[in-house]
mmCIF file of C-alpha atoms and ligand atoms in Angstrom:
data_model
loop_
_atom_site.group_PDB
_atom_site.id
_atom_site.type_symbol
_atom_site.label_atom_id
_atom_site.label_comp_id
_atom_site.label_asym_id
_atom_site.label_seq_id
_atom_site.Cartn_x
_atom_site.Cartn_y
_atom_site.Cartn_z
ATOM 1 C CA UNK A 1 -18.950 -0.955 -9.308
ATOM 2 C CA UNK A 2 -15.780 -2.997 -8.863
ATOM 3 C CA UNK A 3 -16.045 -6.231 -10.847
ATOM 4 C CA UNK A 4 -12.469 -7.472 -10.649
ATOM 5 C CA UNK A 5 -9.597 -6.993 -8.239
ATOM 6 C CA UNK A 6 -5.940 -7.990 -8.504
ATOM 7 C CA UNK A 7 -3.194 -8.344 -5.918
ATOM 8 C CA UNK A 8 0.475 -8.092 -6.893
ATOM 9 C CA UNK A 9 3.065 -9.159 -4.311
ATOM 10 C CA UNK A 10 2.083 -12.032 -2.066
ATOM 11 C CA UNK A 11 4.643 -11.488 0.676
ATOM 12 C CA UNK A 12 4.127 -11.524 4.445
ATOM 13 C CA UNK A 13 1.422 -8.855 4.081
ATOM 14 C CA UNK A 14 0.077 -9.367 0.577
ATOM 15 C CA UNK A 15 -0.557 -13.099 0.893
ATOM 16 C CA UNK A 16 -2.815 -12.513 3.879
ATOM 17 C CA UNK A 17 -4.484 -9.351 2.530
ATOM 18 C CA UNK A 18 -5.386 -10.944 -0.806
ATOM 19 C CA UNK A 19 -7.014 -13.853 1.022
ATOM 20 C CA UNK A 20 -10.010 -11.651 1.963
ATOM 21 C CA UNK A 21 -10.814 -10.424 -1.534
ATOM 22 C CA UNK A 22 -12.727 -13.489 -2.858
ATOM 23 C CA UNK A 23 -15.312 -12.923 -0.067
ATOM 24 C CA UNK A 24 -16.344 -9.661 -1.755
ATOM 25 C CA UNK A 25 -15.401 -9.832 -5.450
ATOM 26 C CA UNK A 26 -16.143 -12.397 -8.174
ATOM 27 C CA UNK A 27 -12.843 -12.139 -10.029
ATOM 28 C CA UNK A 28 -9.703 -11.927 -7.915
ATOM 29 C CA UNK A 29 -6.380 -12.212 -9.767
ATOM 30 C CA UNK A 30 -3.114 -12.756 -7.937
ATOM 31 C CA UNK A 31 0.445 -12.500 -9.193
ATOM 32 C CA UNK A 32 3.751 -12.995 -7.439
ATOM 33 C CA UNK A 33 7.335 -12.871 -8.721
ATOM 34 C CA UNK A 34 7.887 -16.382 -7.370
ATOM 35 C CA UNK A 35 4.805 -17.669 -9.152
ATOM 36 C CA UNK A 36 4.454 -20.814 -7.013
ATOM 37 C CA UNK A 37 3.157 -18.554 -4.234
ATOM 38 C CA UNK A 38 0.402 -17.282 -6.529
ATOM 39 C CA UNK A 39 -0.573 -20.852 -7.399
ATOM 40 C CA UNK A 40 -0.583 -21.778 -3.718
ATOM 41 C CA UNK A 41 -2.769 -18.741 -2.954
ATOM 42 C CA UNK A 42 -5.241 -19.747 -5.674
ATOM 43 C CA UNK A 43 -5.444 -23.272 -4.294
ATOM 44 C CA UNK A 44 -5.863 -22.031 -0.728
ATOM 45 C CA UNK A 45 -8.297 -19.131 -1.220
ATOM 46 C CA UNK A 46 -9.993 -19.527 -4.600
ATOM 47 C CA UNK A 47 -8.180 -16.615 -6.237
ATOM 48 C CA UNK A 48 -6.893 -16.895 -9.835
ATOM 49 C CA UNK A 49 -3.135 -17.059 -10.366
ATOM 50 C CA UNK A 50 -2.537 -15.170 -13.617
ATOM 51 C CA UNK A 51 0.254 -13.599 -15.635
ATOM 52 C CA UNK A 52 1.093 -10.044 -14.645
ATOM 53 C CA UNK A 53 -0.355 -8.504 -17.795
ATOM 54 C CA UNK A 54 -3.698 -10.160 -17.092
ATOM 55 C CA UNK A 55 -3.665 -9.073 -13.449
ATOM 56 C CA UNK A 56 -3.398 -5.435 -14.475
ATOM 57 C CA UNK A 57 -6.656 -5.690 -16.447
ATOM 58 C CA UNK A 58 -8.599 -5.641 -13.131
ATOM 59 C CA UNK A 59 -10.701 -2.648 -12.030
ATOM 60 C CA UNK A 60 -8.686 -2.275 -8.815
ATOM 61 C CA UNK A 61 -5.054 -3.396 -8.690
ATOM 62 C CA UNK A 62 -3.365 -3.723 -5.297
ATOM 63 C CA UNK A 63 0.396 -3.917 -4.939
ATOM 64 C CA UNK A 64 2.429 -4.612 -1.796
ATOM 65 C CA UNK A 65 6.131 -4.769 -2.640
ATOM 66 C CA UNK A 66 9.154 -3.873 -0.485
ATOM 67 C CA UNK A 67 9.915 -0.457 -1.991
ATOM 68 C CA UNK A 68 8.648 2.250 -4.335
ATOM 69 C CA UNK A 69 11.563 1.450 -6.654
ATOM 70 C CA UNK A 70 10.181 -2.091 -7.044
ATOM 71 C CA UNK A 71 6.725 -0.732 -7.891
ATOM 72 C CA UNK A 72 8.091 1.818 -10.371
ATOM 73 C CA UNK A 73 10.150 -0.859 -12.137
ATOM 74 C CA UNK A 74 7.083 -3.094 -12.444
ATOM 75 C CA UNK A 75 4.665 -0.370 -13.574
ATOM 76 C CA UNK A 76 7.052 0.782 -16.302
ATOM 77 C CA UNK A 77 6.786 -2.615 -18.050
ATOM 78 C CA UNK A 78 2.992 -2.895 -18.024
ATOM 79 C CA UNK A 79 0.002 -2.086 -20.163
ATOM 80 C CA UNK A 80 -2.559 -1.356 -17.448
ATOM 81 C CA UNK A 81 -6.324 -1.208 -17.977
ATOM 82 C CA UNK A 82 -7.577 2.291 -18.737
ATOM 83 C CA UNK A 83 -9.984 3.514 -16.033
ATOM 84 C CA UNK A 84 -8.507 1.230 -13.362
ATOM 85 C CA UNK A 85 -7.290 2.301 -9.918
ATOM 86 C CA UNK A 86 -3.876 1.174 -8.657
ATOM 87 C CA UNK A 87 -3.866 0.916 -4.854
ATOM 88 C CA UNK A 88 -0.238 0.710 -3.735
ATOM 89 C CA UNK A 89 0.015 -0.732 -0.217
ATOM 90 C CA UNK A 90 3.810 -0.684 -0.266
ATOM 91 C CA UNK A 91 5.329 1.540 2.444
ATOM 92 C CA UNK A 92 6.843 3.848 -0.117
ATOM 93 C CA UNK A 93 8.370 7.195 -0.928
ATOM 94 C CA UNK A 94 6.020 10.215 -1.250
ATOM 95 C CA UNK A 95 7.881 11.661 -4.259
ATOM 96 C CA UNK A 96 7.508 8.342 -6.068
ATOM 97 C CA UNK A 97 3.751 8.379 -5.393
ATOM 98 C CA UNK A 98 3.499 11.824 -6.978
ATOM 99 C CA UNK A 99 5.518 10.665 -9.986
ATOM 100 C CA UNK A 100 3.491 7.465 -10.446
ATOM 101 C CA UNK A 101 0.154 9.249 -9.963
ATOM 102 C CA UNK A 102 0.956 11.776 -12.649
ATOM 103 C CA UNK A 103 2.442 9.221 -15.105
ATOM 104 C CA UNK A 104 -0.538 6.889 -14.702
ATOM 105 C CA UNK A 105 -3.084 9.710 -14.890
ATOM 106 C CA UNK A 106 -1.820 10.372 -18.424
ATOM 107 C CA UNK A 107 -2.986 6.797 -19.212
ATOM 108 C CA UNK A 108 -6.366 7.367 -17.485
ATOM 109 C CA UNK A 109 -5.348 5.271 -14.468
ATOM 110 C CA UNK A 110 -5.629 6.544 -10.907
ATOM 111 C CA UNK A 111 -2.844 5.755 -8.453
ATOM 112 C CA UNK A 112 -3.394 5.849 -4.693
ATOM 113 C CA UNK A 113 -0.517 5.521 -2.248
ATOM 114 C CA UNK A 114 -2.286 3.408 0.366
ATOM 115 C CA UNK A 115 0.181 1.930 2.835
ATOM 116 C CA UNK A 116 -1.107 -0.163 5.690
ATOM 117 C CA UNK A 117 -0.399 -0.575 9.369
ATOM 118 C CA UNK A 118 -1.297 -3.407 11.724
ATOM 119 C CA UNK A 119 1.343 -6.026 10.909
ATOM 120 C CA UNK A 120 0.718 -9.537 9.603
ATOM 121 C CA UNK A 121 -1.895 -10.235 12.285
ATOM 122 C CA UNK A 122 -3.873 -7.202 11.063
ATOM 123 C CA UNK A 123 -3.564 -8.467 7.488
ATOM 124 C CA UNK A 124 -4.811 -11.877 8.578
ATOM 125 C CA UNK A 125 -7.817 -10.433 10.426
ATOM 126 C CA UNK A 126 -8.552 -7.659 7.880
ATOM 127 C CA UNK A 127 -8.133 -5.076 10.637
ATOM 128 C CA UNK A 128 -5.408 -3.004 8.968
ATOM 129 C CA UNK A 129 -5.333 0.764 9.007
ATOM 130 C CA UNK A 130 -5.101 2.093 5.447
ATOM 131 C CA UNK A 131 -3.778 5.649 5.014
ATOM 132 C CA UNK A 132 -4.377 6.764 1.456
ATOM 133 C CA UNK A 133 -3.127 9.690 -0.571
ATOM 134 C CA UNK A 134 -4.317 10.725 -4.016
ATOM 135 C CA UNK A 135 -7.426 11.696 -5.928
ATOM 136 C CA UNK A 136 -10.464 11.800 -3.581
ATOM 137 C CA UNK A 137 -12.862 10.461 -6.202
ATOM 138 C CA UNK A 138 -10.590 7.486 -6.923
ATOM 139 C CA UNK A 139 -10.362 6.880 -3.179
ATOM 140 C CA UNK A 140 -14.174 6.680 -2.920
ATOM 141 C CA UNK A 141 -14.335 4.311 -5.887
ATOM 142 C CA UNK A 142 -11.644 1.996 -4.487
ATOM 143 C CA UNK A 143 -13.008 2.152 -0.931
ATOM 144 C CA UNK A 144 -14.948 -1.161 -1.066
ATOM 145 C CA UNK A 145 -11.753 -2.976 -2.079
ATOM 146 C CA UNK A 146 -9.734 -1.345 0.692
ATOM 147 C CA UNK A 147 -12.505 -2.138 3.191
ATOM 148 C CA UNK A 148 -12.016 -5.824 2.379
ATOM 149 C CA UNK A 149 -8.528 -5.704 3.916
ATOM 150 C CA UNK A 150 -8.775 -2.982 6.532
ATOM 151 C CA UNK A 151 -10.799 -1.518 9.355
ATOM 152 C CA UNK A 152 -9.867 2.174 9.485
ATOM 153 C CA UNK A 153 -9.519 3.487 5.932
ATOM 154 C CA UNK A 154 -8.607 7.185 5.722
ATOM 155 C CA UNK A 155 -8.000 9.554 2.863
ATOM 156 C CA UNK A 156 -5.175 11.644 4.321
ATOM 157 C CA UNK A 157 -4.459 14.031 1.446
ATOM 158 C CA UNK A 158 -2.956 14.410 -2.017
ATOM 159 C CA UNK A 159 -0.549 11.936 -3.656
ATOM 160 C CA UNK A 160 2.298 11.094 -1.296
ATOM 161 C CA UNK A 161 0.389 11.919 1.902
ATOM 162 C CA UNK A 162 -0.337 8.253 2.632
ATOM 163 C CA UNK A 163 3.331 7.299 2.336
ATOM 164 C CA UNK A 164 4.303 10.285 4.490
ATOM 165 C CA UNK A 165 1.904 9.300 7.289
ATOM 166 C CA UNK A 166 3.156 5.721 7.174
ATOM 167 C CA UNK A 167 6.829 6.776 7.328
ATOM 168 C CA UNK A 168 6.185 9.033 10.320
ATOM 169 C CA UNK A 169 4.126 6.330 12.031
ATOM 170 C CA UNK A 170 6.919 3.790 11.658
ATOM 171 C CA UNK A 171 9.467 6.347 12.794
ATOM 172 C CA UNK A 172 7.427 6.885 15.965
ATOM 173 C CA UNK A 173 7.297 3.138 16.497
ATOM 174 C CA UNK A 174 11.084 2.965 16.067
ATOM 175 C CA UNK A 175 11.612 5.863 18.503
ATOM 176 C CA UNK A 176 9.495 4.024 21.066
ATOM 177 C CA UNK A 177 11.324 0.751 20.440
ATOM 178 C CA UNK A 178 14.744 2.339 20.975
ATOM 179 C CA UNK A 179 13.533 4.186 24.073
ATOM 180 C CA UNK A 180 11.913 1.040 25.490
ATOM 181 C CA UNK A 181 15.124 -0.954 24.934
ATOM 182 C CA UNK A 182 17.173 1.704 26.731
ATOM 183 C CA UNK A 183 14.691 1.853 29.590
ATOM 184 C CA UNK A 184 14.549 -1.922 29.949
ATOM 185 C CA UNK A 185 18.354 -2.249 29.980
ATOM 186 C CA UNK A 186 18.586 0.443 32.640
ATOM 187 C CA UNK A 187 16.071 -1.366 34.846
ATOM 188 C CA UNK A 188 17.767 -4.746 34.323
ATOM 189 C CA UNK A 189 21.151 -3.201 35.199
ATOM 190 C CA UNK A 190 19.592 -2.098 38.482
ATOM 191 C CA UNK A 191 18.305 -5.598 39.217
ATOM 192 C CA UNK A 192 14.628 -4.930 38.477
ATOM 193 C CA UNK A 193 12.431 -7.753 37.159
ATOM 194 C CA UNK A 194 11.403 -6.674 33.655
ATOM 195 C CA UNK A 195 8.075 -8.469 33.520
ATOM 196 C CA UNK A 196 6.954 -6.777 36.732
ATOM 197 C CA UNK A 197 8.364 -3.443 35.548
ATOM 198 C CA UNK A 198 6.487 -3.641 32.235
ATOM 199 C CA UNK A 199 3.240 -4.464 34.046
ATOM 200 C CA UNK A 200 3.627 -1.169 35.908
ATOM 201 C CA UNK A 201 4.769 0.866 32.901
ATOM 202 C CA UNK A 202 1.917 -0.493 30.794
ATOM 203 C CA UNK A 203 -0.534 0.832 33.374
ATOM 204 C CA UNK A 204 1.296 4.159 33.455
ATOM 205 C CA UNK A 205 2.196 7.134 31.277
ATOM 206 C CA UNK A 206 5.375 5.647 29.783
ATOM 207 C CA UNK A 207 3.616 2.894 27.857
ATOM 208 C CA UNK A 208 3.836 2.462 24.094
ATOM 209 C CA UNK A 209 3.337 -0.273 21.539
ATOM 210 C CA UNK A 210 6.961 -1.210 22.247
ATOM 211 C CA UNK A 211 6.354 -1.767 25.963
ATOM 212 C CA UNK A 212 2.899 -3.299 25.496
ATOM 213 C CA UNK A 213 3.564 -5.754 22.689
ATOM 214 C CA UNK A 214 7.057 -5.724 21.166
ATOM 215 C CA UNK A 215 9.097 -6.272 24.337
ATOM 216 C CA UNK A 216 6.749 -8.768 26.026
ATOM 217 C CA UNK A 217 5.760 -10.742 22.912
ATOM 218 C CA UNK A 218 9.012 -10.755 20.931
ATOM 219 C CA UNK A 219 12.022 -9.725 23.032
ATOM 220 C CA UNK A 220 11.641 -10.836 26.647
ATOM 221 C CA UNK A 221 10.555 -14.315 25.515
ATOM 222 C CA UNK A 222 13.500 -14.308 23.033
ATOM 223 C CA UNK A 223 11.316 -15.433 20.103
ATOM 224 C CA UNK A 224 11.864 -12.503 17.673
ATOM 225 C CA UNK A 225 9.380 -13.999 15.161
ATOM 226 C CA UNK A 226 9.991 -12.703 11.640
ATOM 227 C CA UNK A 227 6.882 -10.780 10.563
ATOM 228 C CA UNK A 228 8.360 -7.407 9.554
ATOM 229 C CA UNK A 229 11.960 -7.439 8.375
ATOM 230 C CA UNK A 230 14.380 -5.024 10.053
ATOM 231 C CA UNK A 231 15.676 -3.643 6.690
ATOM 232 C CA UNK A 232 12.077 -2.657 5.848
ATOM 233 C CA UNK A 233 11.884 -0.643 9.078
ATOM 234 C CA UNK A 234 15.248 0.975 8.230
ATOM 235 C CA UNK A 235 13.797 1.858 4.813
ATOM 236 C CA UNK A 236 10.775 3.509 6.491
ATOM 237 C CA UNK A 237 12.833 5.494 9.012
ATOM 238 C CA UNK A 238 15.004 6.598 6.076
ATOM 239 C CA UNK A 239 11.913 7.929 4.286
ATOM 240 C CA UNK A 240 10.912 9.844 7.425
ATOM 241 C CA UNK A 241 14.373 11.427 7.671
ATOM 242 C CA UNK A 242 14.190 12.469 4.023
ATOM 243 C CA UNK A 243 10.835 14.153 4.724
ATOM 244 C CA UNK A 244 12.404 16.075 7.607
ATOM 245 C CA UNK A 245 15.343 17.143 5.418
ATOM 246 C CA UNK A 246 13.094 18.200 2.536
ATOM 247 C CA UNK A 247 11.126 20.427 4.919
ATOM 248 C CA UNK A 248 14.438 21.807 6.341
ATOM 249 C CA UNK A 249 13.327 20.980 9.880
ATOM 250 C CA UNK A 250 15.370 20.265 12.956
ATOM 251 C CA UNK A 251 14.250 16.896 14.353
ATOM 252 C CA UNK A 252 17.126 15.386 16.361
ATOM 253 C CA UNK A 253 15.233 12.393 17.773
ATOM 254 C CA UNK A 254 14.162 11.340 14.297
ATOM 255 C CA UNK A 255 17.702 11.684 12.957
ATOM 256 C CA UNK A 256 19.253 9.749 15.818
ATOM 257 C CA UNK A 257 16.663 6.984 15.656
ATOM 258 C CA UNK A 258 17.248 6.552 11.919
ATOM 259 C CA UNK A 259 21.004 6.154 12.564
ATOM 260 C CA UNK A 260 20.342 3.562 15.275
ATOM 261 C CA UNK A 261 17.853 1.533 13.236
ATOM 262 C CA UNK A 262 20.078 1.650 10.145
ATOM 263 C CA UNK A 263 23.092 0.496 12.185
ATOM 264 C CA UNK A 264 21.044 -2.313 13.731
ATOM 265 C CA UNK A 265 19.848 -3.370 10.282
ATOM 266 C CA UNK A 266 23.354 -3.270 8.814
ATOM 267 C CA UNK A 267 24.710 -5.549 11.535
ATOM 268 C CA UNK A 268 21.734 -7.916 11.912
ATOM 269 C CA UNK A 269 21.628 -11.477 10.640
ATOM 270 C CA UNK A 270 19.710 -11.963 7.370
ATOM 271 C CA UNK A 271 15.931 -12.319 7.778
ATOM 272 C CA UNK A 272 15.860 -10.608 11.163
ATOM 273 C CA UNK A 273 12.592 -9.263 12.538
ATOM 274 C CA UNK A 274 12.471 -5.532 13.342
ATOM 275 C CA UNK A 275 12.401 -6.377 17.068
ATOM 276 C CA UNK A 276 15.999 -7.642 16.829
ATOM 277 C CA UNK A 277 17.054 -3.978 16.734
ATOM 278 C CA UNK A 278 17.270 -4.291 20.534
ATOM 279 C CA UNK A 279 20.118 -6.807 20.139
ATOM 280 C CA UNK A 280 22.434 -3.964 19.137
ATOM 281 C CA UNK A 281 21.792 -2.350 22.535
ATOM 282 C CA UNK A 282 22.283 -5.727 24.222
ATOM 283 C CA UNK A 283 25.666 -6.184 22.548
ATOM 284 C CA UNK A 284 26.784 -2.751 23.756
ATOM 285 C CA UNK A 285 25.722 -3.275 27.364
ATOM 286 C CA UNK A 286 26.279 -7.072 27.608
ATOM 287 C CA UNK A 287 22.823 -7.256 29.170
ATOM 288 C CA UNK A 288 19.922 -9.144 27.615
ATOM 289 C CA UNK A 289 16.355 -7.909 27.819
ATOM 290 C CA UNK A 290 14.692 -11.002 29.279
HETATM 291 P P1 NDP B 1 7.937 -9.425 2.069
HETATM 292 O O1 NDP B 1 9.412 -9.334 1.892
HETATM 293 O O2 NDP B 1 7.375 -10.493 2.930
HETATM 294 O O3 NDP B 1 7.260 -9.590 0.619
HETATM 295 C C1 NDP B 1 7.666 -8.828 -0.465
HETATM 296 C C2 NDP B 1 6.844 -9.205 -1.681
HETATM 297 O O4 NDP B 1 7.273 -8.403 -2.783
HETATM 298 C C3 NDP B 1 7.014 -10.656 -2.129
HETATM 299 O O5 NDP B 1 5.813 -11.087 -2.703
HETATM 300 C C4 NDP B 1 8.127 -10.548 -3.182
HETATM 301 O O6 NDP B 1 8.071 -11.575 -4.154
HETATM 302 C C5 NDP B 1 7.740 -9.255 -3.834
HETATM 303 N N1 NDP B 1 8.862 -8.588 -4.481
HETATM 304 C C6 NDP B 1 10.025 -8.206 -3.923
HETATM 305 N N2 NDP B 1 10.778 -7.536 -4.811
HETATM 306 C C7 NDP B 1 10.071 -7.542 -5.974
HETATM 307 C C8 NDP B 1 10.328 -7.033 -7.266
HETATM 308 N N3 NDP B 1 11.453 -6.359 -7.528
HETATM 309 N N4 NDP B 1 9.381 -7.221 -8.228
HETATM 310 C C9 NDP B 1 8.244 -7.878 -7.971
HETATM 311 N N5 NDP B 1 7.942 -8.395 -6.749
HETATM 312 C C10 NDP B 1 8.857 -8.218 -5.773
HETATM 313 O O7 NDP B 1 7.475 -7.989 2.534
HETATM 314 P P2 NDP B 1 6.204 -7.574 3.426
HETATM 315 O O8 NDP B 1 4.976 -8.215 2.898
HETATM 316 O O9 NDP B 1 6.555 -7.715 4.861
HETATM 317 O O10 NDP B 1 6.189 -6.002 3.115
HETATM 318 C C11 NDP B 1 5.662 -5.465 1.910
HETATM 319 C C12 NDP B 1 5.483 -3.968 2.124
HETATM 320 O O11 NDP B 1 4.554 -3.748 3.180
HETATM 321 C C13 NDP B 1 6.779 -3.240 2.516
HETATM 322 O O12 NDP B 1 6.824 -1.980 1.926
HETATM 323 C C14 NDP B 1 6.662 -3.138 4.042
HETATM 324 O O13 NDP B 1 7.421 -2.067 4.544
HETATM 325 C C15 NDP B 1 5.170 -2.964 4.214
HETATM 326 N N6 NDP B 1 4.600 -3.394 5.498
HETATM 327 C C16 NDP B 1 4.977 -4.568 6.098
HETATM 328 C C17 NDP B 1 4.396 -4.943 7.307
HETATM 329 C C18 NDP B 1 4.754 -6.220 8.010
HETATM 330 O O14 NDP B 1 4.400 -6.379 9.185
HETATM 331 N N7 NDP B 1 5.452 -7.176 7.367
HETATM 332 C C19 NDP B 1 3.395 -4.105 7.977
HETATM 333 C C20 NDP B 1 3.012 -2.941 7.213
HETATM 334 C C21 NDP B 1 3.623 -2.589 6.048
HETATM 335 P P3 NDP B 1 8.839 -12.981 -3.956
HETATM 336 O O15 NDP B 1 7.917 -13.858 -3.166
HETATM 337 O O16 NDP B 1 9.035 -13.467 -5.338
HETATM 338 O O17 NDP B 1 10.135 -12.687 -3.234
#
C-alpha cells in the first residue's frame, strides 16, 4: 500500500502531473529547485511543499527533471527511504537508468525509468503514456501512483528500456516533423494552400502527429507555444542516435534527423518550443509555413 508520494521537479510536466496525486494519496510532498513553485503548488493543489530530504522519505518518489545528469546529481546527495520506489519520469539515458537502478538497489530502493509521453495537455488531463523499465515487482507496486498521472502504463522491459522507448518515440516524432516541414514547403512553393493540403493529407496515408497537430496548431497559425523546449527534443534525438551507435546499426534517417534538430536547437532563440525547428527550413527556403 502506498501511503505517501513525492514529486521532485515541478516544471512544465511535473507541475501538472503532481496536481493529480492528492486525489489518490493522503500525503503528497512536492519539491522544486526554485522553491516558490513548490509553495505555489501546495497552495493550489493541497500538496505539501517540503525540503528535499523530507520528500525522499515518501513510499513512491517521482522525479521529472530535464536530464539524467540532473537526476544523478540530485540522487547522489540524498538519504532516500529504504524500501521506497523512485519513479523517474525524466526523458533520460538508458545507461544512466541501469547505473541508478543498481546503485539504489544496494540501498534497498527500486528505481524505475518511467518517462512519459503526451505533452503538457496529457499531464494536465492525466492521460499520459508511461513507458517503464526496471524491476517488474517494483513496477506493480508503483502502478497505482503512475495510474494517477497516466492512462496507458506499460512495463516495457529491464532498466533502461523505458528511456530507450521514449528516445525512439521522440526521434520518430522529430523525423515526422522534419518530413512534414519539407512537404509543406514544397507545396507552398508550388502555390498550394496548406490548410486545404493538410485536410487531404490528414485523411490520407501521409498523415502523422506533425501534420495532424504540430503544423496546424503551432506552425501555420504562427503561435509556437512553448510547451516542450527544442533543446529537450535535441537531447532526446541525441539519446536515440547513441542507442543506434551502441548497437552498431546503420540508421541514416535517424542520424540525419538528429543533425537537423541539433542545428535547429543551436540556432533557435532561447525558450523556443520544439515546433520552431521548422523555422530553420523556412530560413533556408525563404518560405514560411502558413
Ligand atoms: P522544464 O524545463 O519545464 O522543467 C524542468 C524542471 O526541472 C523544473 O522544475 C526545474 O526547476 C527542474 N530542474 C532543472 N534542472 C535541475 C537541477 N539541476 N536540479 C534540480 N531540479 C532541476 O522541463 P519539462 O517539464 O518540459 O521536462 C521535464 C522532462 O520531461 C524532460 O526530460 C523532458 O524531455 C520530458 N518531457 C517533456 C514533455 C513536454 O511536453 N514538456 C513531454 C514529455 C516528456 P526550476 O523550476 O528551479 O528551474
